[in-house]
CSV table of C-alpha atoms in Angstrom, one decimal:
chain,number,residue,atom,x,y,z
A,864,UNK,CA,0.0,0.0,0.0
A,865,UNK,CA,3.2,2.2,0.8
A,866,UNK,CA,4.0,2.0,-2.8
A,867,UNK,CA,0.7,3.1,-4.2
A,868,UNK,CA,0.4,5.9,-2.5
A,869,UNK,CA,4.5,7.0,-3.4
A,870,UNK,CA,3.3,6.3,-6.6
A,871,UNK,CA,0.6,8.9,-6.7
A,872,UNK,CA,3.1,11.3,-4.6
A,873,UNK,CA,5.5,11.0,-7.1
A,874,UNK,CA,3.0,11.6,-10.4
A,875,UNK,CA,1.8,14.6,-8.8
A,876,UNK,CA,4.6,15.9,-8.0
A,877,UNK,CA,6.9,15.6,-11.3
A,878,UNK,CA,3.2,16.4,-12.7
A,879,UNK,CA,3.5,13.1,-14.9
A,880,UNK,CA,5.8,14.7,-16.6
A,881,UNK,CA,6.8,12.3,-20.0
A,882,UNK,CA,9.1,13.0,-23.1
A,883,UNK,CA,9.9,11.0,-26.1
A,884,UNK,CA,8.3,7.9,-27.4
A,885,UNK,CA,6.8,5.3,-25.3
A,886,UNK,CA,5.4,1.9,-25.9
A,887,UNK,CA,2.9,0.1,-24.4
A,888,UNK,CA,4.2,-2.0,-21.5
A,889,UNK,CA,4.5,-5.6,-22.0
A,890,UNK,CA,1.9,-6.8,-19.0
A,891,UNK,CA,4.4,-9.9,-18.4
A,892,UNK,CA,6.7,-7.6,-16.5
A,893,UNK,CA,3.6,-5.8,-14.5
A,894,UNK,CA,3.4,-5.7,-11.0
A,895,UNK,CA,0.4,-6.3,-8.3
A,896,UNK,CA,0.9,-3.1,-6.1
A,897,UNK,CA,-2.4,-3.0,-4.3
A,898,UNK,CA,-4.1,-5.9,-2.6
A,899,UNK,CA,-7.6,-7.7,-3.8
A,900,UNK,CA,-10.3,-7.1,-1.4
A,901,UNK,CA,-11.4,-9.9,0.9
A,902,UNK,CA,-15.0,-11.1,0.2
A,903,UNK,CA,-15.4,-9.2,3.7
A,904,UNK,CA,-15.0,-5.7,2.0
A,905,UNK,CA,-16.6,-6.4,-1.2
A,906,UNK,CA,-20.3,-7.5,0.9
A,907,UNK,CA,-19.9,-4.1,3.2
A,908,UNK,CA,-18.6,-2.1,0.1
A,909,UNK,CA,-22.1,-4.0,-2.3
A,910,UNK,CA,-24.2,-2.3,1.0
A,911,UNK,CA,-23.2,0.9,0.5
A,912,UNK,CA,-23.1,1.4,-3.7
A,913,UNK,CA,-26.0,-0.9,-4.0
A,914,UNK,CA,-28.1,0.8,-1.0
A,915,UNK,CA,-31.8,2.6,-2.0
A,916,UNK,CA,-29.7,5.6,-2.0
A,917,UNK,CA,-27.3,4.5,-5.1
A,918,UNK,CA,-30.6,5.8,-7.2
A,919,UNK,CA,-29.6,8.7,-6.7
A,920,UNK,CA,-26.6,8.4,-8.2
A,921,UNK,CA,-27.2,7.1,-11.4
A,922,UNK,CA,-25.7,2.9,-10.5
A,923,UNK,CA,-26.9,0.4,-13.2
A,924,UNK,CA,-29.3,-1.7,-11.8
A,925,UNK,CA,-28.2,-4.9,-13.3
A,926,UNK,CA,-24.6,-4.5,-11.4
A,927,UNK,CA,-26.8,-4.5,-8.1
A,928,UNK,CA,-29.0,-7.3,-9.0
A,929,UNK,CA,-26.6,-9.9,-7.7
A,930,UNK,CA,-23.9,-9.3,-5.5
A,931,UNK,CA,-21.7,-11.7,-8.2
A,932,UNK,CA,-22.1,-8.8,-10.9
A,933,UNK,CA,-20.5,-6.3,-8.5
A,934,UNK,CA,-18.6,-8.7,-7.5
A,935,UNK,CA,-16.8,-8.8,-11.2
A,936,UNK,CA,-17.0,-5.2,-11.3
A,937,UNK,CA,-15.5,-4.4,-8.3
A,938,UNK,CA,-13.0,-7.1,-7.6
A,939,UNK,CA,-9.7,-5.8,-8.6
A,940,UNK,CA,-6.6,-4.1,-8.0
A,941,UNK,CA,-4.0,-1.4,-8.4
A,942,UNK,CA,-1.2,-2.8,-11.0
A,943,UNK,CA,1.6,-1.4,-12.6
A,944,UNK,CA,3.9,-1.8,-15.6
A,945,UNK,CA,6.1,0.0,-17.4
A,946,UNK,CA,8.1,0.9,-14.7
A,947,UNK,CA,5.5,2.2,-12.4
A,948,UNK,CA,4.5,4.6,-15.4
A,949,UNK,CA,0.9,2.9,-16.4
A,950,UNK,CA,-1.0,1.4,-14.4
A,951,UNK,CA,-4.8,0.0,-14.0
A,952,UNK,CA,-7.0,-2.0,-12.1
A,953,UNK,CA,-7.2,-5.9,-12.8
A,954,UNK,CA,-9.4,-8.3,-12.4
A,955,UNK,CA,-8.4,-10.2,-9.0
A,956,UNK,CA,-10.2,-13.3,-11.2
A,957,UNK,CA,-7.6,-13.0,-13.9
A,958,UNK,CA,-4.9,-15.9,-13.1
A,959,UNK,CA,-1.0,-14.3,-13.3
A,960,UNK,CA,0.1,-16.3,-16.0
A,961,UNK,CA,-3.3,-14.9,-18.8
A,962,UNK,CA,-2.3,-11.2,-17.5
A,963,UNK,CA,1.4,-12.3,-18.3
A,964,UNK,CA,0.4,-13.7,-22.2
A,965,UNK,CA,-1.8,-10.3,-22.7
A,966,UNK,CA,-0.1,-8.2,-26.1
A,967,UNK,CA,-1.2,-4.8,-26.7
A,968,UNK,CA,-4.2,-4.2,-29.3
A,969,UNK,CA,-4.5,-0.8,-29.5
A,970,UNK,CA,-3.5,2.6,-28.2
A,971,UNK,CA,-5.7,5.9,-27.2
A,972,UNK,CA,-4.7,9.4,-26.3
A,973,UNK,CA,-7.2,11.7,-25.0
A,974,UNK,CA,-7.0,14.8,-23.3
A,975,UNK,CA,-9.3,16.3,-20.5
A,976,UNK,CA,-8.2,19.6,-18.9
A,977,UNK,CA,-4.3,19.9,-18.6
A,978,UNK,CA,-3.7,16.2,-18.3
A,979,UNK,CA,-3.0,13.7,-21.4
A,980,UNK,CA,-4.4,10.1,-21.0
A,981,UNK,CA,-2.1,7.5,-22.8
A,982,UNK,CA,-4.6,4.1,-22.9
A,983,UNK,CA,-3.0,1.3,-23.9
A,984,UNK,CA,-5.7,-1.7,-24.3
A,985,UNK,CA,-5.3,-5.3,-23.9
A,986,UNK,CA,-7.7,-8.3,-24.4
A,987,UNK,CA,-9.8,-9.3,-21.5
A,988,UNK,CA,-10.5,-6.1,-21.1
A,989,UNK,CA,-6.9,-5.2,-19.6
A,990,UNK,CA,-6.3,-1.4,-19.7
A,991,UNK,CA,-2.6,0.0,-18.1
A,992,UNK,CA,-3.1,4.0,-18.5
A,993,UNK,CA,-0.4,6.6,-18.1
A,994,UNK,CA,-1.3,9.9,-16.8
A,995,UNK,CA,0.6,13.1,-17.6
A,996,UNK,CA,0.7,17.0,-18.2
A,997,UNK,CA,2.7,16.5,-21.5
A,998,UNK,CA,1.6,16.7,-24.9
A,999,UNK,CA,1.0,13.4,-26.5
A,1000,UNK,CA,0.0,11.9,-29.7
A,1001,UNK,CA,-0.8,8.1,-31.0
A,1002,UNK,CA,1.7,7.6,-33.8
A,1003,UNK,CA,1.0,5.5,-36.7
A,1004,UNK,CA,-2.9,3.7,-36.7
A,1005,UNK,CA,-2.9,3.0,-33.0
A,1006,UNK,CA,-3.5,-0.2,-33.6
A,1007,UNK,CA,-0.7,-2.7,-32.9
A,1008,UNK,CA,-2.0,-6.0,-35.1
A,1009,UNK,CA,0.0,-8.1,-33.3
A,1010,UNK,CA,3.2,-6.1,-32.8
A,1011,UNK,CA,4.0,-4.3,-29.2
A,1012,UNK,CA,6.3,-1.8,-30.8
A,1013,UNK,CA,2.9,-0.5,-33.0
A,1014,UNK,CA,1.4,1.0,-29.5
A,1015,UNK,CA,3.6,4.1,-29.6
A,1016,UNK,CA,2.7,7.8,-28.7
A,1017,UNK,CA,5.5,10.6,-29.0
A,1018,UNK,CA,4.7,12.8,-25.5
A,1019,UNK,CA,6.4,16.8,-26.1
């Protein structure tokens, strides 16, 4: 949990600051970096999203039908790859060695405000994302059709 929240420290401070070309990271070389929640949390965390009061907020009601569809939803954690650079939340379902196999499909940059999303997708509905106030831009198709080193974005 210590190195989560260095993580974050870090990125805020330096301001996610990239340069140069990047690559999506390889998932093989990823780290867990957060712990999955025990079954414990994910029935007192269900109460509270799935309560009469989650109408108010807009919660699909098919996730709170069963606890097993939040269960999917919400059962993950904190991973990093790439150095600590991307990271995303998997699937605490998803066995080490299938998130190890996973190649890069496709690659996204958007923009909100002052900070630049690099999304870097994955089957099984893998995403790592990297965070930062530089400029960046997809080059080539953004699609990697089978080739790791087709996911690049060139960050100013």
């Amino acid at each position: 949990m210590k190195r989560w929240a260095l993580t974050i420290a870090l990125a805020v401070a330096t301001g996610g600051a990239v340069a140069g070309t990047l690559t999506c990271p390889l998932p093989a070389a990823a780290v867990q970096v957060a712990p999955c929640p025990s079954d414990d949390e994910l029935r007192h965390t269900y109460t509270g999203y799935c309560s009469d009061n989650a109408r108010l907020y807009g919660r699909e009601a098919e996730i709170c039908s069963r606890f097993e569809n939040y269960r999917a939803l919400k059962n993950t954690a904190l991973w990093e790859a790439g150095d600590g650079a991307f990271q995303g939340y998997l699937s605490c379902e998803l066995p080490r060695a299938t998130i190890a196999a996973l190649q890069p499909l496709r690659v996204a940059v958007g923009r909100q405000g002052s900070v630049t999303r690099v999304a870097c997708s994955y089957a099984q509905g893998v995403t790592f994302t990297l965070r930062t106030k530089a400029r960046c831009e997809v080059l080539g198709t953004g699609q990697c059709e089978g080739d790791p080193a087709g996911c690049r974005v060139r960050c100013d």
